[in-house]
Coordinates of N, CA and C in Angstrom, one line a residue:
Chain A
D250 N 43.8 248.5 146.9 CA 45.0 248.3 147.7 C 45.4 249.6 148.4
T251 N 45.3 249.7 149.6 CA 45.6 250.9 150.4 C 46.8 250.6 151.3
E252 N 47.7 249.9 150.8 CA 48.8 249.4 151.7 C 50.2 249.9 151.2
V253 N 51.0 250.2 152.2 CA 52.4 250.5 151.9 C 53.2 249.3 152.5
T254 N 54.0 248.7 151.7 CA 54.7 247.6 152.2 C 56.2 247.9 152.3
Q255 N 56.9 247.3 153.3 CA 58.3 247.6 153.5 C 59.0 246.3 153.8
T256 N 60.2 246.1 153.2 CA 61.0 245.0 153.4 C 62.5 245.4 153.6
P257 N 63.2 244.8 154.4 CA 62.8 243.7 155.3 C 62.1 244.3 156.5
K258 N 61.5 243.4 157.3 CA 60.9 243.8 158.6 C 61.9 244.2 159.6
H259 N 63.0 243.4 159.6 CA 64.1 243.6 160.6 C 65.4 243.5 159.8
L260 N 66.4 244.3 160.2 CA 67.7 244.2 159.5 C 68.8 244.5 160.6
V261 N 69.8 243.6 160.6 CA 70.9 243.8 161.5 C 72.1 243.9 160.5
M262 N 72.9 245.0 160.7 CA 74.1 245.2 159.9 C 75.3 245.7 160.6
G263 N 76.4 245.4 160.1 CA 77.6 246.0 160.7 C 77.9 247.3 160.1
M264 N 78.9 248.0 160.7 CA 79.2 249.4 160.2 C 79.8 249.5 158.9
T265 N 80.3 248.3 158.4 CA 81.0 248.3 157.1 C 80.1 247.8 156.0
N266 N 78.9 247.3 156.4 CA 78.0 246.7 155.4 C 77.3 247.7 154.5
K267 N 76.8 247.2 153.4 CA 75.9 248.0 152.5 C 74.6 247.2 152.4
K268 N 73.5 247.9 152.7 CA 72.2 247.2 152.6 C 71.2 248.2 152.1
S269 N 70.1 247.7 151.7 CA 69.0 248.6 151.2 C 67.7 248.3 151.9
L270 N 66.9 249.3 152.1 CA 65.5 249.2 152.5 C 64.6 249.4 151.3
K271 N 63.5 248.7 151.3 CA 62.6 248.8 150.1 C 61.2 249.2 150.6
C272 N 60.5 250.0 149.8 CA 59.2 250.4 150.1 C 58.4 250.4 148.8
E273 N 57.1 249.9 148.9 CA 56.3 249.8 147.7 C 54.9 250.2 148.0
Q274 N 54.3 250.9 147.1 CA 52.8 251.3 147.2 C 52.2 251.2 145.8
H275 N 51.0 250.7 145.7 CA 50.3 250.6 144.5 C 49.0 251.4 144.5
M276 N 49.0 252.5 145.2 CA 47.8 253.4 145.3 C 47.8 254.5 144.3
G277 N 48.9 254.6 143.4 CA 49.0 255.6 142.5 C 49.4 256.9 143.1
H278 N 50.0 256.9 144.3 CA 50.5 258.1 145.0 C 51.7 258.6 144.3
R279 N 51.8 259.9 144.3 CA 53.0 260.5 143.6 C 54.0 261.2 144.6
A280 N 53.7 261.1 145.8 CA 54.7 261.5 146.8 C 55.1 260.3 147.8
M281 N 56.4 260.2 148.0 CA 56.8 259.1 148.9 C 57.8 259.7 149.9
Y282 N 57.9 259.1 151.1 CA 58.6 259.7 152.2 C 59.4 258.6 152.9
W283 N 60.6 259.0 153.4 CA 61.3 258.2 154.4 C 61.4 259.0 155.7
Y284 N 61.0 258.3 156.8 CA 61.1 258.8 158.2 C 62.0 257.9 159.0
K285 N 62.6 258.5 160.0 CA 63.4 257.8 161.0 C 62.7 258.0 162.3
Q286 N 62.6 256.9 163.0 CA 61.9 257.0 164.4 C 62.8 256.3 165.4
K287 N 63.3 257.1 166.3 CA 64.0 256.5 167.4 C 63.0 256.1 168.5
A288 N 63.4 255.2 169.4 CA 62.5 254.7 170.4 C 62.0 255.8 171.3
K289 N 60.7 255.8 171.5 CA 59.9 256.8 172.3 C 60.0 258.2 171.8
K290 N 60.2 258.3 170.5 CA 60.3 259.6 169.8 C 59.3 259.7 168.6
P291 N 59.0 260.8 168.2 CA 58.1 260.9 167.0 C 58.9 260.7 165.7
P292 N 58.2 260.4 164.6 CA 59.0 260.2 163.4 C 59.6 261.5 162.9
E293 N 60.8 261.4 162.4 CA 61.5 262.6 161.8 C 61.6 262.4 160.3
L294 N 61.2 263.4 159.6 CA 61.3 263.3 158.2 C 62.8 263.3 157.7
M295 N 63.0 262.4 156.7 CA 64.4 262.4 156.1 C 64.3 262.9 154.7
F296 N 63.5 262.3 153.9 CA 63.4 262.6 152.5 C 62.0 262.6 152.0
V297 N 61.7 263.4 150.9 CA 60.5 263.4 150.2 C 60.8 263.3 148.7
Y298 N 60.1 262.4 148.1 CA 60.1 262.3 146.6 C 58.7 262.8 146.1
S299 N 58.8 263.7 145.1 CA 57.6 264.1 144.4 C 57.7 263.8 143.0
Y300 N 56.8 263.1 142.4 CA 56.9 262.7 141.0 C 58.2 262.1 140.7
E301 N 58.7 261.3 141.6 CA 59.9 260.5 141.4 C 61.2 261.4 141.5
K302 N 61.0 262.6 141.9 CA 62.2 263.5 142.1 C 62.4 263.9 143.5
L303 N 63.6 263.9 144.0 CA 63.8 264.3 145.4 C 63.5 265.7 145.6
S304 N 62.5 266.0 146.5 CA 62.1 267.4 146.7 C 62.5 267.9 148.1
I305 N 62.7 267.0 149.0 CA 63.1 267.5 150.4 C 64.2 266.5 150.9
N306 N 65.3 267.1 151.3 CA 66.3 266.3 152.0 C 66.6 267.1 153.3
E307 N 66.2 266.5 154.4 CA 66.3 267.2 155.7 C 67.7 267.1 156.3
S308 N 68.7 267.4 155.4 CA 70.1 267.4 155.9 C 70.5 266.1 156.4
V309 N 70.2 265.1 155.7 CA 70.5 263.7 156.2 C 71.9 263.4 155.8
P310 N 72.7 262.7 156.6 CA 74.1 262.3 156.3 C 74.1 261.5 155.0
S311 N 75.2 261.6 154.2 CA 75.3 260.9 152.9 C 75.4 259.4 153.0
R312 N 75.5 258.9 154.2 CA 75.6 257.4 154.4 C 74.1 256.9 154.1
F313 N 73.1 257.7 154.1 CA 71.8 257.4 153.7 C 71.6 257.9 152.3
S314 N 71.2 257.0 151.3 CA 71.1 257.4 149.9 C 69.7 257.0 149.4
P315 N 68.8 257.9 149.2 CA 67.5 257.4 148.7 C 67.5 257.3 147.2
E316 N 66.5 256.5 146.7 CA 66.3 256.2 145.3 C 64.9 256.0 145.0
C317 N 64.4 256.5 143.9 CA 63.0 256.3 143.6 C 63.0 255.8 142.1
P318 N 63.1 254.5 141.9 CA 63.2 254.0 140.5 C 62.0 254.1 139.7
N319 N 60.8 254.1 140.3 CA 59.6 254.4 139.6 C 58.5 254.9 140.6
S320 N 57.3 255.2 140.1 CA 56.3 255.8 141.0 C 55.8 255.0 142.1
S321 N 56.1 253.7 142.1 CA 55.6 252.7 143.1 C 56.7 252.3 144.1
L322 N 57.9 252.6 143.8 CA 59.0 252.0 144.6 C 59.9 253.2 145.2
L323 N 60.3 252.9 146.4 CA 61.2 253.8 147.1 C 62.3 253.0 147.8
N324 N 63.5 253.3 147.6 CA 64.6 252.5 148.3 C 65.4 253.5 149.2
L325 N 66.0 252.9 150.2 CA 66.9 253.7 151.0 C 68.2 252.8 151.1
H326 N 69.3 253.3 150.5 CA 70.5 252.6 150.5 C 71.3 253.0 151.7
L327 N 71.9 252.1 152.4 CA 72.6 252.3 153.6 C 74.1 251.9 153.5
H328 N 75.0 252.7 153.9 CA 76.4 252.4 153.8 C 77.2 253.1 154.9
A329 N 78.0 252.3 155.6 CA 78.9 252.8 156.6 C 78.1 253.5 157.7
L330 N 77.0 252.8 158.2 CA 76.2 253.4 159.2 C 76.9 253.3 160.6
Q331 N 76.3 254.1 161.5 CA 76.8 254.2 162.9 C 75.8 253.5 163.8
P332 N 76.2 253.1 164.9 CA 75.2 252.5 165.9 C 74.1 253.4 166.2
E333 N 74.3 254.7 166.2 CA 73.2 255.7 166.5 C 72.2 255.8 165.4
D334 N 72.5 255.1 164.3 CA 71.5 255.1 163.2 C 70.4 254.0 163.4
S335 N 70.6 253.2 164.4 CA 69.6 252.1 164.8 C 68.3 252.8 165.1
A336 N 67.3 252.4 164.4 CA 66.0 253.0 164.6 C 64.9 252.2 163.8
L337 N 63.7 252.7 163.9 CA 62.6 252.2 163.0 C 62.6 253.1 161.8
Y338 N 62.7 252.6 160.6 CA 62.6 253.4 159.4 C 61.2 253.2 158.7
L339 N 60.5 254.3 158.6 CA 59.2 254.3 158.1 C 59.1 254.9 156.7
C340 N 58.4 254.2 155.9 CA 58.1 254.8 154.6 C 56.6 255.2 154.6
A341 N 56.3 256.2 153.8 CA 54.9 256.7 153.7 C 54.7 257.2 152.3
S342 N 53.4 257.3 151.9 CA 53.1 257.9 150.6 C 51.9 258.7 150.7
S343 N 51.7 259.6 149.8 CA 50.5 260.4 149.7 C 50.2 260.7 148.3
Q344 N 48.9 261.1 148.1 CA 48.4 261.2 146.7 C 49.0 262.4 145.9
D345 N 49.0 263.5 146.6 CA 49.3 264.7 145.8 C 50.6 265.4 146.4
P346 N 51.7 265.4 145.7 CA 52.9 266.0 146.3 C 52.7 267.5 146.7
G347 N 51.8 268.2 146.1 CA 51.7 269.6 146.5 C 50.7 269.9 147.5
G348 N 50.1 268.9 148.1 CA 49.0 269.1 149.0 C 49.3 268.6 150.4
P349 N 49.4 269.6 151.3 CA 49.7 269.2 152.7 C 48.5 268.5 153.4
H350 N 47.3 268.7 152.7 CA 46.2 268.1 153.3 C 46.0 266.6 153.0
N351 N 46.9 266.1 152.1 CA 46.7 264.7 151.7 C 47.2 263.8 152.9
E352 N 46.4 262.8 153.1 CA 46.8 261.8 154.2 C 48.1 261.1 153.7
Q353 N 49.0 260.9 154.7 CA 50.2 260.1 154.4 C 49.8 258.7 155.0
F354 N 50.0 257.7 154.1 CA 49.8 256.3 154.5 C 51.2 255.8 154.8
F355 N 51.3 255.2 156.0 CA 52.6 254.6 156.5 C 52.7 253.1 156.3
G356 N 53.9 252.7 156.0 CA 54.2 251.3 156.1 C 54.5 250.8 157.5
P357 N 54.7 249.5 157.7 CA 54.9 249.0 159.1 C 56.3 249.3 159.6
G358 N 57.2 249.7 158.7 CA 58.6 250.0 159.1 C 59.6 248.9 159.0
T359 N 60.8 249.3 159.0 CA 62.0 248.3 159.1 C 62.7 248.7 160.3
R360 N 62.8 247.7 161.2 CA 63.6 247.8 162.4 C 65.1 247.6 162.1
L361 N 65.9 248.6 162.1 CA 67.3 248.5 161.8 C 68.2 248.6 163.0
T362 N 69.1 247.6 163.1 CA 70.1 247.6 164.2 C 71.5 247.6 163.6
V363 N 72.3 248.6 164.0 CA 73.6 248.7 163.5 C 74.6 248.3 164.6
L364 N 75.4 247.3 164.3 CA 76.3 246.8 165.4 C 77.7 247.4 165.2
Chain B
A56 N 58.2 278.6 161.7 CA 58.0 277.2 161.4 C 56.9 276.6 162.3
Q57 N 56.3 275.6 161.8 CA 55.2 275.0 162.6 C 55.8 274.1 163.7
S58 N 55.0 274.0 164.8 CA 55.4 273.1 165.9 C 54.2 272.5 166.6
V59 N 54.4 271.4 167.3 CA 53.3 270.8 168.0 C 53.7 270.4 169.4
T60 N 52.8 270.6 170.3 CA 53.1 270.2 171.7 C 52.0 269.3 172.2
Q61 N 52.5 268.1 172.7 CA 51.6 267.2 173.3 C 52.0 267.2 174.8
P62 N 51.3 267.8 175.7 CA 51.8 268.0 177.0 C 51.9 266.8 177.9
D63 N 51.1 265.8 177.5 CA 51.1 264.5 178.3 C 51.9 263.4 177.7
I64 N 52.9 263.0 178.4 CA 53.7 261.9 177.9 C 53.0 260.6 178.0
H65 N 52.4 260.4 179.2 CA 51.7 259.1 179.4 C 50.3 259.5 180.0
I66 N 49.3 258.7 179.6 CA 48.0 258.8 180.2 C 47.5 257.4 180.5
T67 N 46.9 257.2 181.7 CA 46.3 255.9 182.0 C 44.8 256.2 182.3
V68 N 44.0 255.4 181.6 CA 42.5 255.5 181.8 C 42.0 254.1 182.0
S69 N 40.9 254.0 182.7 CA 40.2 252.7 182.9 C 39.4 252.4 181.6
E70 N 39.3 251.1 181.4 CA 38.4 250.7 180.2 C 37.0 251.2 180.4
G71 N 36.4 251.8 179.4 CA 35.1 252.3 179.5 C 35.0 253.8 179.9
A72 N 36.1 254.3 180.4 CA 36.2 255.7 180.7 C 36.4 256.6 179.5
S73 N 36.1 257.8 179.6 CA 36.3 258.8 178.5 C 37.8 259.2 178.4
L74 N 38.2 259.7 177.3 CA 39.6 260.0 177.0 C 39.7 261.3 176.3
E75 N 40.7 262.1 176.7 CA 41.0 263.3 176.0 C 42.5 263.5 175.9
L76 N 43.1 263.5 174.8 CA 44.5 263.7 174.6 C 44.7 265.1 174.0
R77 N 45.6 265.9 174.6 CA 45.8 267.3 174.3 C 46.8 267.5 173.2
C78 N 46.6 268.5 172.4 CA 47.5 268.9 171.3 C 47.4 270.4 171.1
N79 N 48.5 271.0 171.2 CA 48.6 272.4 170.9 C 49.6 272.7 169.7
Y80 N 49.2 273.5 168.8 CA 50.1 273.7 167.7 C 50.5 275.2 167.6
S81 N 51.5 275.4 166.8 CA 52.0 276.8 166.5 C 52.2 276.8 165.0
Y82 N 51.4 277.7 164.4 CA 51.5 277.9 163.0 C 50.7 279.2 162.6
G83 N 51.4 280.0 161.8 CA 50.8 281.3 161.5 C 49.6 281.4 160.6
A84 N 49.5 280.4 159.8 CA 48.3 280.4 158.8 C 47.4 279.3 159.2
T85 N 46.5 278.9 158.2 CA 45.6 277.9 158.5 C 46.3 276.5 158.6
P86 N 46.2 275.9 159.7 CA 46.9 274.6 159.8 C 46.2 273.4 159.2
Y87 N 46.9 272.4 158.9 CA 46.3 271.1 158.5 C 46.7 270.2 159.7
L88 N 45.8 269.6 160.3 CA 46.0 268.9 161.6 C 45.6 267.5 161.5
F89 N 46.4 266.6 162.1 CA 46.2 265.2 162.0 C 46.4 264.5 163.3
W90 N 45.7 263.4 163.6 CA 46.0 262.5 164.7 C 46.3 261.2 164.1
Y91 N 47.5 260.6 164.5 CA 47.9 259.3 164.1 C 48.0 258.4 165.4
V92 N 47.8 257.1 165.2 CA 48.0 256.1 166.3 C 49.1 255.1 165.8
Q93 N 49.9 254.7 166.8 CA 50.9 253.8 166.5 C 51.0 252.7 167.6
S94 N 50.8 251.4 167.2 CA 51.0 250.3 168.1 C 52.5 250.0 168.1
P95 N 52.9 249.3 169.2 CA 54.4 249.1 169.3 C 55.0 248.4 168.1
G96 N 56.0 248.9 167.6 CA 56.8 248.3 166.5 C 56.0 248.4 165.2
Q97 N 55.0 249.2 165.1 CA 54.2 249.3 163.9 C 54.3 250.6 163.2
G98 N 53.7 250.7 162.0 CA 53.6 252.0 161.4 C 52.5 252.9 162.0
L99 N 52.3 254.0 161.4 CA 51.3 255.0 161.9 C 50.0 254.8 161.1
Q100 N 48.9 254.9 161.8 CA 47.6 254.9 161.2 C 46.9 256.2 161.4
L101 N 46.3 256.8 160.4 CA 45.6 258.0 160.5 C 44.2 257.8 161.2
L102 N 44.0 258.6 162.3 CA 42.7 258.5 163.0 C 41.7 259.5 162.4
L103 N 42.2 260.7 162.2 CA 41.4 261.8 161.6 C 42.2 263.0 161.2
K104 N 41.6 263.9 160.5 CA 42.3 265.1 160.0 C 41.4 266.2 159.9
Y105 N 41.9 267.4 160.0 CA 41.2 268.7 159.9 C 41.9 269.6 158.9
F106 N 41.1 270.1 157.9 CA 41.6 271.1 157.0 C 40.8 272.4 157.1
S107 N 39.5 272.3 157.1 CA 38.7 273.4 157.1 C 37.2 273.0 157.4
G108 N 36.3 273.9 157.6 CA 34.9 273.6 157.8 C 34.6 273.3 159.2
D109 N 33.8 272.3 159.4 CA 33.3 271.9 160.7 C 34.5 271.7 161.7
T110 N 34.5 272.3 162.8 CA 35.6 272.2 163.7 C 35.6 270.9 164.5
L111 N 34.5 270.2 164.5 CA 34.4 268.9 165.2 C 34.6 267.8 164.1
V112 N 35.6 267.1 164.2 CA 35.9 266.1 163.2 C 35.8 264.7 163.7
Q113 N 35.1 263.9 162.9 CA 34.9 262.5 163.3 C 36.0 261.6 162.6
G114 N 36.5 260.6 163.3 CA 37.5 259.7 162.7 C 37.1 258.3 162.9
I115 N 38.1 257.4 162.7 CA 37.9 256.0 162.8 C 37.9 255.6 164.3
K116 N 37.4 254.4 164.5 CA 37.5 253.7 165.8 C 36.8 254.6 166.9
G117 N 35.9 255.4 166.5 CA 35.1 256.1 167.5 C 35.7 257.4 168.1
F118 N 36.9 257.8 167.5 CA 37.6 259.0 167.9 C 37.0 260.3 167.2
E119 N 37.1 261.4 167.9 CA 36.8 262.7 167.4 C 37.8 263.7 167.9
A120 N 37.9 264.8 167.2 CA 38.8 265.9 167.6 C 38.1 267.2 167.3
E121 N 38.4 268.2 168.1 CA 37.8 269.5 168.0 C 38.9 270.5 167.7
F122 N 38.8 271.3 166.7 CA 39.8 272.3 166.4 C 39.3 273.6 167.0
K123 N 40.2 274.2 167.8 CA 39.8 275.5 168.5 C 40.9 276.5 168.1
R124 N 40.6 277.3 167.2 CA 41.7 278.3 166.7 C 42.1 279.2 167.8
S125 N 41.1 279.7 168.6 CA 41.5 280.6 169.7 C 42.4 280.1 170.7
Q126 N 42.4 278.8 170.9 CA 43.3 278.1 171.8 C 44.5 277.4 171.1
S127 N 44.5 277.4 169.8 CA 45.5 276.7 169.0 C 45.6 275.3 169.5
S128 N 44.4 274.7 169.6 CA 44.4 273.3 170.1 C 43.6 272.4 169.1
F129 N 43.9 271.1 169.2 CA 43.2 270.1 168.4 C 43.2 268.8 169.3
N130 N 42.4 268.8 170.3 CA 42.4 267.7 171.2 C 41.6 266.5 170.7
L131 N 42.1 265.3 171.0 CA 41.5 264.1 170.6 C 40.6 263.5 171.7
R132 N 39.4 263.0 171.4 CA 38.5 262.5 172.4 C 37.9 261.2 172.0
K133 N 37.6 260.4 173.0 CA 36.8 259.2 172.8 C 35.9 259.0 174.0
P134 N 34.6 258.8 173.8 CA 33.7 258.7 175.0 C 33.9 257.5 175.8
S135 N 34.4 256.3 175.2 CA 34.5 255.1 176.0 C 35.7 254.3 175.4
V136 N 36.8 254.2 176.2 CA 38.0 253.6 175.8 C 37.9 252.1 175.9
H137 N 38.5 251.4 174.9 CA 38.6 250.0 174.9 C 40.1 249.6 175.1
W138 N 40.3 248.4 175.6 CA 41.7 247.9 175.9 C 42.5 248.0 174.7
S139 N 41.9 247.8 173.5 CA 42.7 247.8 172.3 C 43.1 249.2 171.8
D140 N 42.7 250.2 172.5 CA 43.1 251.6 172.2 C 44.5 251.9 172.8
A141 N 45.0 251.0 173.6 CA 46.3 251.2 174.2 C 47.4 251.3 173.1
A142 N 48.0 252.4 173.0 CA 49.0 252.7 171.9 C 49.6 254.0 172.1
E143 N 50.4 254.5 171.1 CA 50.9 255.8 171.2 C 50.2 256.7 170.2
Y144 N 49.9 257.9 170.6 CA 49.1 258.8 169.7 C 50.0 260.0 169.4
F145 N 50.0 260.4 168.1 CA 50.8 261.5 167.7 C 49.8 262.5 167.0
C146 N 50.0 263.8 167.4 CA 49.4 264.9 166.7 C 50.4 265.4 165.7
A147 N 49.9 265.9 164.6 CA 50.8 266.4 163.6 C 50.2 267.6 162.9
V148 N 51.1 268.5 162.4 CA 50.6 269.7 161.8 C 51.3 269.9 160.5
G149 N 50.6 270.4 159.4 CA 51.2 270.7 158.2 C 50.6 272.0 157.7
G150 N 51.2 272.5 156.6 CA 50.7 273.8 156.1 C 51.1 274.0 154.6
M151 N 50.3 274.8 153.9 CA 50.5 275.0 152.5 C 52.0 275.4 152.2
E152 N 52.5 276.3 153.0 CA 53.9 276.8 152.7 C 55.0 275.8 152.9
Y153 N 54.6 274.7 153.6 CA 55.6 273.7 153.9 C 55.4 272.4 153.0
G154 N 54.5 272.5 152.1 CA 54.3 271.4 151.1 C 53.9 270.2 151.9
N155 N 54.6 269.1 151.6 CA 54.2 267.8 152.2 C 54.7 267.6 153.6
K156 N 55.5 268.5 154.1 CA 56.1 268.3 155.4 C 55.2 268.3 156.6
L157 N 55.2 267.2 157.4 CA 54.4 267.2 158.6 C 55.4 267.3 159.8
V158 N 55.0 268.0 160.8 CA 55.7 268.1 162.0 C 54.9 267.4 163.1
F159 N 55.5 266.4 163.7 CA 54.8 265.6 164.7 C 55.1 266.1 166.1
G160 N 54.1 265.9 167.0 CA 54.3 266.1 168.4 C 55.1 265.0 169.0
A161 N 55.5 265.1 170.3 CA 56.3 264.0 170.9 C 55.6 262.8 171.2
G162 N 54.3 262.8 171.1 CA 53.5 261.6 171.3 C 52.9 261.5 172.7
T163 N 51.8 260.8 172.9 CA 51.2 260.5 174.2 C 51.0 259.0 174.2
I164 N 51.6 258.3 175.2 CA 51.3 256.9 175.4 C 50.1 256.7 176.2
L165 N 49.2 255.9 175.6 CA 47.9 255.6 176.4 C 48.0 254.2 176.9
R166 N 47.7 254.1 178.2 CA 47.6 252.8 178.9 C 46.1 252.7 179.3
V167 N 45.6 251.5 179.1 CA 44.2 251.2 179.5 C 44.2 250.2 180.6
K168 N 43.6 250.5 181.7 CA 43.6 249.5 182.8 C 42.2 248.9 182.9
S169 N 42.2 247.6 183.1 CA 40.9 246.9 183.2 C 40.3 246.9 184.6

């Protein structure tokens, strides 16, 4: 299984809602990532988890809260988002948290719209 | 800090023609270089990667890339483009001192005309 899955595929939420994005991989990878991608822009790194511990937080606003319940799952909890947070949210995983040479496998993304 | 420049925002080629997408990087040490492809609304798929060794790297879907340290470049090539290659292509650079962090270029949108 060389797949990263993400749910939901699409999400529409109001600014007062609380929602969560879910990411799952069963490749035994020990690093997992959240990226944000605005239209016609490259992915921007948000968070990195290494061995289920948060290792990188790219100064992301606290209305985004990541969680790694186990080595296969990664969640992104959303609360009080702004319309400018509307984007494609991509999850990725790689085998070795300490190795920049490891390929990152990407999921298909969650298209988030904040009204 | 590492950075990546993809000078071409859009490229249009005829089906069957050859393709070269440009990528220039800035990084002080040995870079780890990647090319990813993204179809509209989809995730990214790795085409190929370079870490060391042979500077000509073969990837999936008939793509190849050549690492040229003297020019700080890692250009992507394909000898004959297919209509299904139409997508957005991202070059990315990583390095040992930055751990898992990849920096992506702005991307090049490839259009294929029949």
